[in-house]
């Protein structure tokens, strides 16, 4: 017989804590101290239904994986559970109005338009998680700016009636040289999560990289794929290598065609916008001002398992457990690309993790411009595939990367924003816009296929200039500018009274 | 006997569609699918008078050329045609007020002033078409910025009592080294269209380039010219070369003195400002949100005939069908200038099509600075005339181009704006202002004639710097800047109540 | 017997035109077509008292010099002249209020503060004349910006208890290495005009350059000087060399110690801010829109006598008519400095005329950095004194120029602003502030006297960068930035009604 | 028997002036002319209690040191002293409200956040003193900007499970390579002054440099330290070397471990923001406009004893009077670092005094990048420790400096702001934030200890670019930008009446 709401409600304290998730009750009392996101967030729901909070942050198989069966207390008769009367906040009412009045999908003409709409219609915390980056977010913006310091040297009078921008990545053909890169917590943006991206990728014959930190489970994302659809696995390496081995080999069995090991995140970044969004003032602080322990945002909560000891010495082990091509994701200097060649991996992704990890990492496109001439000089450019991600918003960005020598580019946030604003239709349109731009761009640059995209088509001399970095908004906001001497207001009246 | 409005009104559907243009009825039912601008825009006027919509986009000989005589249904008694009661929108009423209060012509002191006035008084769609450019319009603004990275090294103590800035272009003398370059759809800005530019050009002894996509017919523009007035033909090459041959040879017969083949537009650019201006929300979308097929702006509609297969291999054919000097318009790298010399054409226009085609094409003035030293080094600078266009607003811009080695510069939008705001008087004054600035500029730079304008008079080292590109307004608008911690508003009151 | 107002008032037409100036009547009918500022401005005062308009633009000896004695009609009984009831405009009332509430003099801590105050309290036309510059005023601002691309490399642990920044210029000692450079129309800013600058210069042992286009007469300015006070003459060369000779030799006789021949102004610049300020809309234009002849601002009116034929060939003649040291003012490239050495003149002023002549002339400080190494390399740095002007606002600017090798710097507008805002006290304080800054600057840079200011104390590598020129305000104002798709306002309500 | 308020109040004039400080009366009549801050500020309190004004500017032992015992008049019965009814100004009421509503400490996520809060809650004069800098404060902001022109080249796949950023400075171990640098007048920000910094430094095992111009006395600061806590002495050298010797030897006796001689301040800088803050308009000026003698801000008042004659020749003397390591603070060019090596001192601090002394001094980080390659080339990098300060706000800044070769970095204002806003807790949190950032930064850059921070980890090519210096706010504010021709407002109505 099912438990009732009243049964669960009795266990509403930290030392006796039951919660309901998806209609089932769980005893999490002993689990509390182990929860990567801290115990406090769970205790808040002690004795209550935690589904809404739980959902976007945890893949559905989480409880099965991490909570012993003995703590699974079985189904709850949800009709007996008191509905939280979440009186809608003024913010939420405003947001609902913005959703109703959001622009039509066909008014979005480029990837940035989706971001504009998403910013208006997403929940503030979700927007905070997706859009935030490290420290002063200068790297985040540099990723975009760097592309704008590169210019084209297009060829004219080339017969461009037919242009073909299909290519291969890690040996598999694909319709266009971008892939959907791994991004965490898809359900923050859309209730169905990452499978939305899977479906759009299938439609457009685009490769999807499956994130370790997805809201959907790995198998859900694989299952959502169509026949022959290419997917890769992004991997945060667990301190427990047995878990990592299980994940990798499972992915290979399920048909993944590439293993992308994240190497730029031995510790996940502090993202202050995310932290500030999360911050909710406790009543008690108002009166006593005492310091409380606040969440450091979603990123830290979900990443405590990542192994900061991962090193070059681990690569042979990966090569021993899988036949998938291995790609190092997050390489940031030419020296490490050369090491990667030596280590015998199949590729690297030049990336600074979308500006979310080390502030003042250079943009991938700049590192690419540093890397390719060295690879060519040493005759190594055929030995390894070089990918870039970060800041890609236009087909011209893709073209620039390919002219310099990239095999493909990863695009992450823009598809999250398109999904958050318009669901599958949004991602579909975003991909179509990129394809339209790509066709136009190929024609106007005078290239009929990917092989014709060469360094001679770009002027990248400006790329290395850091004379005018993105503005430091926090510092600007605190600077108190000099002013000229003010008028002595009121003096005129005073005089006139004399 | 003339048709009546009622006769026409019976044919008001897509599968039976008559329209009235300039007092005559036409059966366009069969033509609908072939209309380059799509069928929808015509069906909107099925059974009605379409003249106002038709006028600026189509030269007057369009219907004769493209619609079989059998579909010409003859005159309509216009007194029987119901007048559309176009209730004036609030926007239009505001615009009419702005027109009444627009500044006097003599308050315009430079070419940018005309643009400021035009922006206020033009219809939003017309302004959108003229002012828009590719993608993020960074190239559009770079065209202007690039000139500002070049500085003068003027000579002093030169006798400049008399300065003479007359020159020759393609062998014909002209009063000043700029020409009116080809721009489409003149009637969007002024009811008389391109002939206004013709008349002003005549008055000032300035060369006019006649656009393929004019609102006036080619012959109207030729007929508007005075005796001895020099005109050139700008050519979009048609997939059907017979049509192209007819156009070229007709132009030569009518006295055109130069053939400018556009080579930077195998496909016309997407211009998002134009598209956004055009977008008009259909009622149905409000409720069901379904995607509708929207116009991609005027540019796409009028350009579907252009041949993307045009290539260097076609040049000999052009040389075989005309004796006019041939100039390639839209060259963007020194390598292609060298190819043009080899191909035996008489000139090139370094141009990125006013920033309307490939975003991140470099400015013409930068390409010029790349090109001329190579030509001089190879002894080819006498073999070909090099022109530039894009971003020219001041005589100092003209002087900079000529110092670097350009034979002349093209100016487009500024004359459209002057015409749109003040008609012929506006264009007249715009040209006079340039001449006044030119006289002053020659004097102050210490040059008495065009031959004295040499590279030693400029410092163009900054030209190649792309350290601080024009701002990316869309990206800036979506970026959510970091903020300092906010005040805890209301706490003071709460405390005071304790 | 004196004339009456009524007598004069009878001659109030263009073909019979008397005017009153300083209580005397003049018949200017025949002079009208010769008036350099155009006849219209005089006819406006036909039959009336023109003193207020006449005063700031004309030195007091103007009428004696240019109008035949026969046209001097003698004194007018001013009590019979109708007072113009100039009802105060709202603008003027506001300005008077601003004057009453202006900051105390001691609230001005630097030269820019005076400019801020002057901008508030000056008449708009006067401010327009002083502050305006050529074209888009980019050069004006570059003059200031250029200094900010130069940085110091100060020496430490130098005994700077005593610092001495006195120096010599053209052989005469002076207390500090700046001089008051020539600026026109001092009475626009202060009723006493240039003599105010003379008095402040005397107090501070600073050299003053007397302008050709002063509001005061040359002799008034000379007479205002104290014993031993050093003054120079700035010369616009007249087409009539006899006049020039008279001026030069008179100046030498009166004790001038240097002749500064302006070489950057064969034609005076168009200054659009000045022109726009001057523009006053005629009623008639409102209805018929016809073009009227408008003033081109004060600059053009007063400069028509300047000889655009002046050339290097004239230099020997100047050397033959005077023993004063000759300095060429307005040199803008190293080649012309070398020519000046060859011509045997004693000095050059590197200057772009405060940005008022050729737009995109480089800053003097940049030309200095180009010039001095060449002079040193050729062993010519002892042969000629090199001065700079333009943009100097701080002692650090003076120090930078001297470190690069300048003998002194000219300062113009800042003293005009100080004078316009606070009269003699203002100029006095401005000079004192510069001296205070200079003492501090010498100490902090580690130099005890002028000779110790060497190139090793500055890092001027950034000076030649033109990557980020001053903003083009007109172009920015007309650019219509891209926007994200807007909300569909009102849809929410519409939906809620369904 | 104690004096009464009435007794003191009788001596309320400049020529008979008693004041009360901390409950005791003093006769300062004879001292008035010697007061470094001018007599006026004292006379304002003649006959009254001056404690509040006296407190933050003077260490508690000031009166004992500088006023003869005979002038110490003994205790005052404070109950008899009339309380100044300082009616709270509207500004102060606003500030008190801001204090009540200030953010919780844990909402501060970085050092800039403390500055934001401090700006809101500090007294305007205190904020003015702490935040102001020389001239146009361009150097102040360049110090920050320079760091942003340096980017990282992080290493990946380094085992960073354990990172250790402890180091040594001048031979003593410390937990992290920053120290609290000397800043003046701590009581302006917090009633307890510099000892707050001492306590936080102890908690975090951070070295503190004790300022000559502290609000607390030297001994108070020493006494506040815990056992083994490392402190250094910052020294302004007195004209009277006996005083200096006493200070130095006393510091050594009390356990100071380093002597930092300030060499960039032979005269303390003019700081206009500070001066403007201080300015209080005297009633009399309103009517007669006469110039009054105003304070030049706190800096000048407290620094008149500093010896501008200090030179390299003095160094051996310092070496003779102390065994503490000697460090020159304020070195600004590589040549002087070489001289310092030659002079045998133990270290240099590359610094421009937080932008408060010579405007346009280069940033310390730029000078570091100039210095270290020369030291390495000459084999001198082991001979001297090189420190930097100025603009450090993030651990990434510290990492950049250390990668270039700095031994440590000084941080000043941020701790003052943290202290001013939140007291000891604020400084504690600020230091903890830096440690958290440092740990993350080490991991993400791929370094496990300080020795691994090398030049190969940074790209500092942009550091020397001065193409886009910080904005010149005063000059921008006074510039009057060009505008397009305005509408002729009202014409429409006028026409409609016709």
PDB file of C-alpha atoms in Angstrom, chain C residues 42-190:
ATOM      1  CA  UNK C  42      26.731  95.032 -41.898  1.00  0.00           C
ATOM      2  CA  UNK C  43      23.432  95.741 -43.617  1.00  0.00           C
ATOM      3  CA  UNK C  44      21.735  94.191 -40.621  1.00  0.00           C
ATOM      4  CA  UNK C  45      22.933  97.253 -38.676  1.00  0.00           C
ATOM      5  CA  UNK C  46      22.320  99.844 -41.412  1.00  0.00           C
ATOM      6  CA  UNK C  47      21.225 103.076 -39.736  1.00  0.00           C
ATOM      7  CA  UNK C  48      21.949 101.678 -36.285  1.00  0.00           C
ATOM      8  CA  UNK C  49      24.597 101.206 -33.626  1.00  0.00           C
ATOM      9  CA  UNK C  50      26.781  98.195 -34.591  1.00  0.00           C
ATOM     10  CA  UNK C  51      29.311  98.480 -31.757  1.00  0.00           C
ATOM     11  CA  UNK C  52      28.438  95.312 -29.900  1.00  0.00           C
ATOM     12  CA  UNK C  53      28.738  93.138 -32.995  1.00  0.00           C
ATOM     13  CA  UNK C  54      31.802  95.000 -34.275  1.00  0.00           C
ATOM     14  CA  UNK C  55      33.806  95.002 -31.081  1.00  0.00           C
ATOM     15  CA  UNK C  56      35.169  91.496 -30.563  1.00  0.00           C
ATOM     16  CA  UNK C  57      35.930  90.841 -34.217  1.00  0.00           C
ATOM     17  CA  UNK C  58      37.824  94.019 -35.080  1.00  0.00           C
ATOM     18  CA  UNK C  59      40.863  95.591 -33.489  1.00  0.00           C
ATOM     19  CA  UNK C  60      40.120  99.222 -32.603  1.00  0.00           C
ATOM     20  CA  UNK C  61      42.274 100.607 -35.416  1.00  0.00           C
ATOM     21  CA  UNK C  62      40.345  98.730 -38.091  1.00  0.00           C
ATOM     22  CA  UNK C  63      38.197 101.591 -39.307  1.00  0.00           C
ATOM     23  CA  UNK C  64      41.139 103.948 -39.466  1.00  0.00           C
ATOM     24  CA  UNK C  65      43.084 101.459 -41.483  1.00  0.00           C
ATOM     25  CA  UNK C  66      40.511 100.263 -43.957  1.00  0.00           C
ATOM     26  CA  UNK C  67      37.909 103.008 -44.359  1.00  0.00           C
ATOM     27  CA  UNK C  68      38.927 106.266 -46.140  1.00  0.00           C
ATOM     28  CA  UNK C  69      38.799 109.327 -43.884  1.00  0.00           C
ATOM     29  CA  UNK C  70      36.106 110.799 -46.117  1.00  0.00           C
ATOM     30  CA  UNK C  71      33.704 108.133 -44.898  1.00  0.00           C
ATOM     31  CA  UNK C  72      34.274 108.952 -41.233  1.00  0.00           C
ATOM     32  CA  UNK C  73      31.200 111.076 -40.502  1.00  0.00           C
ATOM     33  CA  UNK C  74      32.062 112.120 -36.984  1.00  0.00           C
ATOM     34  CA  UNK C  75      30.537 111.768 -33.531  1.00  0.00           C
ATOM     35  CA  UNK C  76      26.941 110.914 -32.839  1.00  0.00           C
ATOM     36  CA  UNK C  77      24.959 112.156 -29.883  1.00  0.00           C
ATOM     37  CA  UNK C  78      24.354 108.722 -28.434  1.00  0.00           C
ATOM     38  CA  UNK C  79      21.524 109.972 -26.219  1.00  0.00           C
ATOM     39  CA  UNK C  80      19.494 110.365 -29.379  1.00  0.00           C
ATOM     40  CA  UNK C  81      20.118 106.864 -30.602  1.00  0.00           C
ATOM     41  CA  UNK C  82      17.303 104.460 -29.933  1.00  0.00           C
ATOM     42  CA  UNK C  83      18.436 101.679 -27.641  1.00  0.00           C
ATOM     43  CA  UNK C  84      17.785  98.295 -29.130  1.00  0.00           C
ATOM     44  CA  UNK C  85      15.520  96.609 -26.691  1.00  0.00           C
ATOM     45  CA  UNK C  86      17.215  93.266 -26.769  1.00  0.00           C
ATOM     46  CA  UNK C  87      14.767  91.271 -24.829  1.00  0.00           C
ATOM     47  CA  UNK C  88      16.816  88.612 -23.184  1.00  0.00           C
ATOM     48  CA  UNK C  89      16.378  85.205 -24.716  1.00  0.00           C
ATOM     49  CA  UNK C  90      15.662  82.267 -22.406  1.00  0.00           C
ATOM     50  CA  UNK C  91      19.120  80.948 -23.324  1.00  0.00           C
ATOM     51  CA  UNK C  92      20.728  84.184 -22.175  1.00  0.00           C
ATOM     52  CA  UNK C  93      18.761  84.236 -18.921  1.00  0.00           C
ATOM     53  CA  UNK C  94      19.941  80.700 -18.241  1.00  0.00           C
ATOM     54  CA  UNK C  95      23.497  81.711 -19.006  1.00  0.00           C
ATOM     55  CA  UNK C  96      23.342  84.658 -16.628  1.00  0.00           C
ATOM     56  CA  UNK C  97      22.159  82.317 -13.926  1.00  0.00           C
ATOM     57  CA  UNK C  98      25.024  79.961 -14.668  1.00  0.00           C
ATOM     58  CA  UNK C  99      27.433  82.873 -14.367  1.00  0.00           C
ATOM     59  CA  UNK C 100      26.121  83.762 -10.940  1.00  0.00           C
ATOM     60  CA  UNK C 101      26.473  80.197  -9.762  1.00  0.00           C
ATOM     61  CA  UNK C 102      29.818  79.436 -11.332  1.00  0.00           C
ATOM     62  CA  UNK C 103      32.366  77.702  -9.134  1.00  0.00           C
ATOM     63  CA  UNK C 104      34.861  79.718  -7.153  1.00  0.00           C
ATOM     64  CA  UNK C 105      38.175  80.155  -8.866  1.00  0.00           C
ATOM     65  CA  UNK C 106      39.957  78.052  -6.269  1.00  0.00           C
ATOM     66  CA  UNK C 107      37.747  75.111  -7.141  1.00  0.00           C
ATOM     67  CA  UNK C 108      39.590  74.868 -10.451  1.00  0.00           C
ATOM     68  CA  UNK C 109      42.404  72.405  -9.905  1.00  0.00           C
ATOM     69  CA  UNK C 110      43.641  71.957 -13.446  1.00  0.00           C
ATOM     70  CA  UNK C 111      43.341  73.499 -16.895  1.00  0.00           C
ATOM     71  CA  UNK C 112      40.420  71.330 -17.915  1.00  0.00           C
ATOM     72  CA  UNK C 113      38.365  72.727 -15.067  1.00  0.00           C
ATOM     73  CA  UNK C 114      38.545  76.177 -16.640  1.00  0.00           C
ATOM     74  CA  UNK C 115      37.273  74.749 -19.889  1.00  0.00           C
ATOM     75  CA  UNK C 116      34.344  73.189 -18.041  1.00  0.00           C
ATOM     76  CA  UNK C 117      33.442  76.502 -16.478  1.00  0.00           C
ATOM     77  CA  UNK C 118      33.970  78.479 -19.691  1.00  0.00           C
ATOM     78  CA  UNK C 119      31.658  76.144 -21.559  1.00  0.00           C
ATOM     79  CA  UNK C 120      28.903  76.989 -19.105  1.00  0.00           C
ATOM     80  CA  UNK C 121      29.361  80.731 -18.933  1.00  0.00           C
ATOM     81  CA  UNK C 122      30.496  81.787 -22.420  1.00  0.00           C
ATOM     82  CA  UNK C 123      28.108  82.934 -25.109  1.00  0.00           C
ATOM     83  CA  UNK C 124      27.314  80.033 -27.375  1.00  0.00           C
ATOM     84  CA  UNK C 125      28.811  81.681 -30.440  1.00  0.00           C
ATOM     85  CA  UNK C 126      32.022  82.568 -28.624  1.00  0.00           C
ATOM     86  CA  UNK C 127      32.315  79.053 -27.254  1.00  0.00           C
ATOM     87  CA  UNK C 128      31.624  77.765 -30.745  1.00  0.00           C
ATOM     88  CA  UNK C 129      34.446  79.814 -32.197  1.00  0.00           C
ATOM     89  CA  UNK C 130      37.019  78.912 -29.557  1.00  0.00           C
ATOM     90  CA  UNK C 131      36.202  75.248 -29.146  1.00  0.00           C
ATOM     91  CA  UNK C 132      35.478  74.186 -32.699  1.00  0.00           C
ATOM     92  CA  UNK C 133      37.885  72.402 -35.005  1.00  0.00           C
ATOM     93  CA  UNK C 134      38.050  70.899 -38.476  1.00  0.00           C
ATOM     94  CA  UNK C 135      35.577  68.366 -39.851  1.00  0.00           C
ATOM     95  CA  UNK C 136      34.769  65.710 -37.269  1.00  0.00           C
ATOM     96  CA  UNK C 137      37.156  67.167 -34.683  1.00  0.00           C
ATOM     97  CA  UNK C 138      39.027  63.904 -34.475  1.00  0.00           C
ATOM     98  CA  UNK C 139      42.362  65.699 -34.801  1.00  0.00           C
ATOM     99  CA  UNK C 140      41.384  68.040 -31.993  1.00  0.00           C
ATOM    100  CA  UNK C 141      40.923  65.103 -29.671  1.00  0.00           C
ATOM    101  CA  UNK C 142      43.853  63.120 -31.051  1.00  0.00           C
ATOM    102  CA  UNK C 143      46.066  66.018 -29.961  1.00  0.00           C
ATOM    103  CA  UNK C 144      45.059  65.198 -26.401  1.00  0.00           C
ATOM    104  CA  UNK C 145      44.940  61.423 -26.806  1.00  0.00           C
ATOM    105  CA  UNK C 146      48.417  61.220 -28.266  1.00  0.00           C
ATOM    106  CA  UNK C 147      49.944  62.432 -25.003  1.00  0.00           C
ATOM    107  CA  UNK C 148      48.138  59.618 -23.236  1.00  0.00           C
ATOM    108  CA  UNK C 149      49.879  57.009 -25.343  1.00  0.00           C
ATOM    109  CA  UNK C 150      53.212  58.163 -23.909  1.00  0.00           C
ATOM    110  CA  UNK C 151      54.329  56.987 -20.516  1.00  0.00           C
ATOM    111  CA  UNK C 152      57.130  57.869 -18.152  1.00  0.00           C
ATOM    112  CA  UNK C 153      60.157  55.931 -17.077  1.00  0.00           C
ATOM    113  CA  UNK C 154      60.988  57.996 -13.992  1.00  0.00           C
ATOM    114  CA  UNK C 155      64.292  57.853 -12.162  1.00  0.00           C
ATOM    115  CA  UNK C 156      64.280  57.423  -8.407  1.00  0.00           C
ATOM    116  CA  UNK C 157      66.648  58.420  -5.638  1.00  0.00           C
ATOM    117  CA  UNK C 158      67.686  61.626  -7.320  1.00  0.00           C
ATOM    118  CA  UNK C 159      68.135  64.586  -5.009  1.00  0.00           C
ATOM    119  CA  UNK C 160      65.270  66.775  -6.163  1.00  0.00           C
ATOM    120  CA  UNK C 161      65.160  69.177  -3.291  1.00  0.00           C
ATOM    121  CA  UNK C 162      65.776  71.963  -5.752  1.00  0.00           C
ATOM    122  CA  UNK C 163      64.281  71.723  -9.193  1.00  0.00           C
ATOM    123  CA  UNK C 164      64.714  74.415 -11.796  1.00  0.00           C
ATOM    124  CA  UNK C 165      62.537  74.392 -14.893  1.00  0.00           C
ATOM    125  CA  UNK C 166      63.520  77.755 -16.262  1.00  0.00           C
ATOM    126  CA  UNK C 167      64.855  77.648 -19.791  1.00  0.00           C
ATOM    127  CA  UNK C 168      65.507  79.788 -22.832  1.00  0.00           C
ATOM    128  CA  UNK C 169      63.543  80.066 -26.047  1.00  0.00           C
ATOM    129  CA  UNK C 170      64.977  81.754 -29.130  1.00  0.00           C
ATOM    130  CA  UNK C 171      67.749  82.976 -26.909  1.00  0.00           C
ATOM    131  CA  UNK C 172      65.653  84.677 -24.245  1.00  0.00           C
ATOM    132  CA  UNK C 173      65.311  83.257 -20.749  1.00  0.00           C
ATOM    133  CA  UNK C 174      61.871  82.338 -19.439  1.00  0.00           C
ATOM    134  CA  UNK C 175      60.555  80.852 -16.237  1.00  0.00           C
ATOM    135  CA  UNK C 176      58.989  77.705 -17.646  1.00  0.00           C
ATOM    136  CA  UNK C 177      59.098  75.946 -21.014  1.00  0.00           C
ATOM    137  CA  UNK C 178      55.651  76.914 -22.248  1.00  0.00           C
ATOM    138  CA  UNK C 179      54.488  80.048 -24.020  1.00  0.00           C
ATOM    139  CA  UNK C 180      51.059  81.530 -24.652  1.00  0.00           C
ATOM    140  CA  UNK C 181      50.477  80.749 -28.281  1.00  0.00           C
ATOM    141  CA  UNK C 182      48.527  82.966 -30.653  1.00  0.00           C
ATOM    142  CA  UNK C 183      44.742  82.620 -30.688  1.00  0.00           C
ATOM    143  CA  UNK C 184      42.292  84.900 -32.459  1.00  0.00           C
ATOM    144  CA  UNK C 185      39.480  87.117 -31.220  1.00  0.00           C
ATOM    145  CA  UNK C 186      40.229  87.411 -27.536  1.00  0.00           C
ATOM    146  CA  UNK C 187      37.328  89.795 -26.944  1.00  0.00           C
ATOM    147  CA  UNK C 188      34.863  87.010 -27.659  1.00  0.00           C
ATOM    148  CA  UNK C 189      35.916  85.638 -24.305  1.00  0.00           C
ATOM    149  CA  UNK C 190      36.692  88.779 -22.315  1.00  0.00           C
TER     150      UNK C 190
END
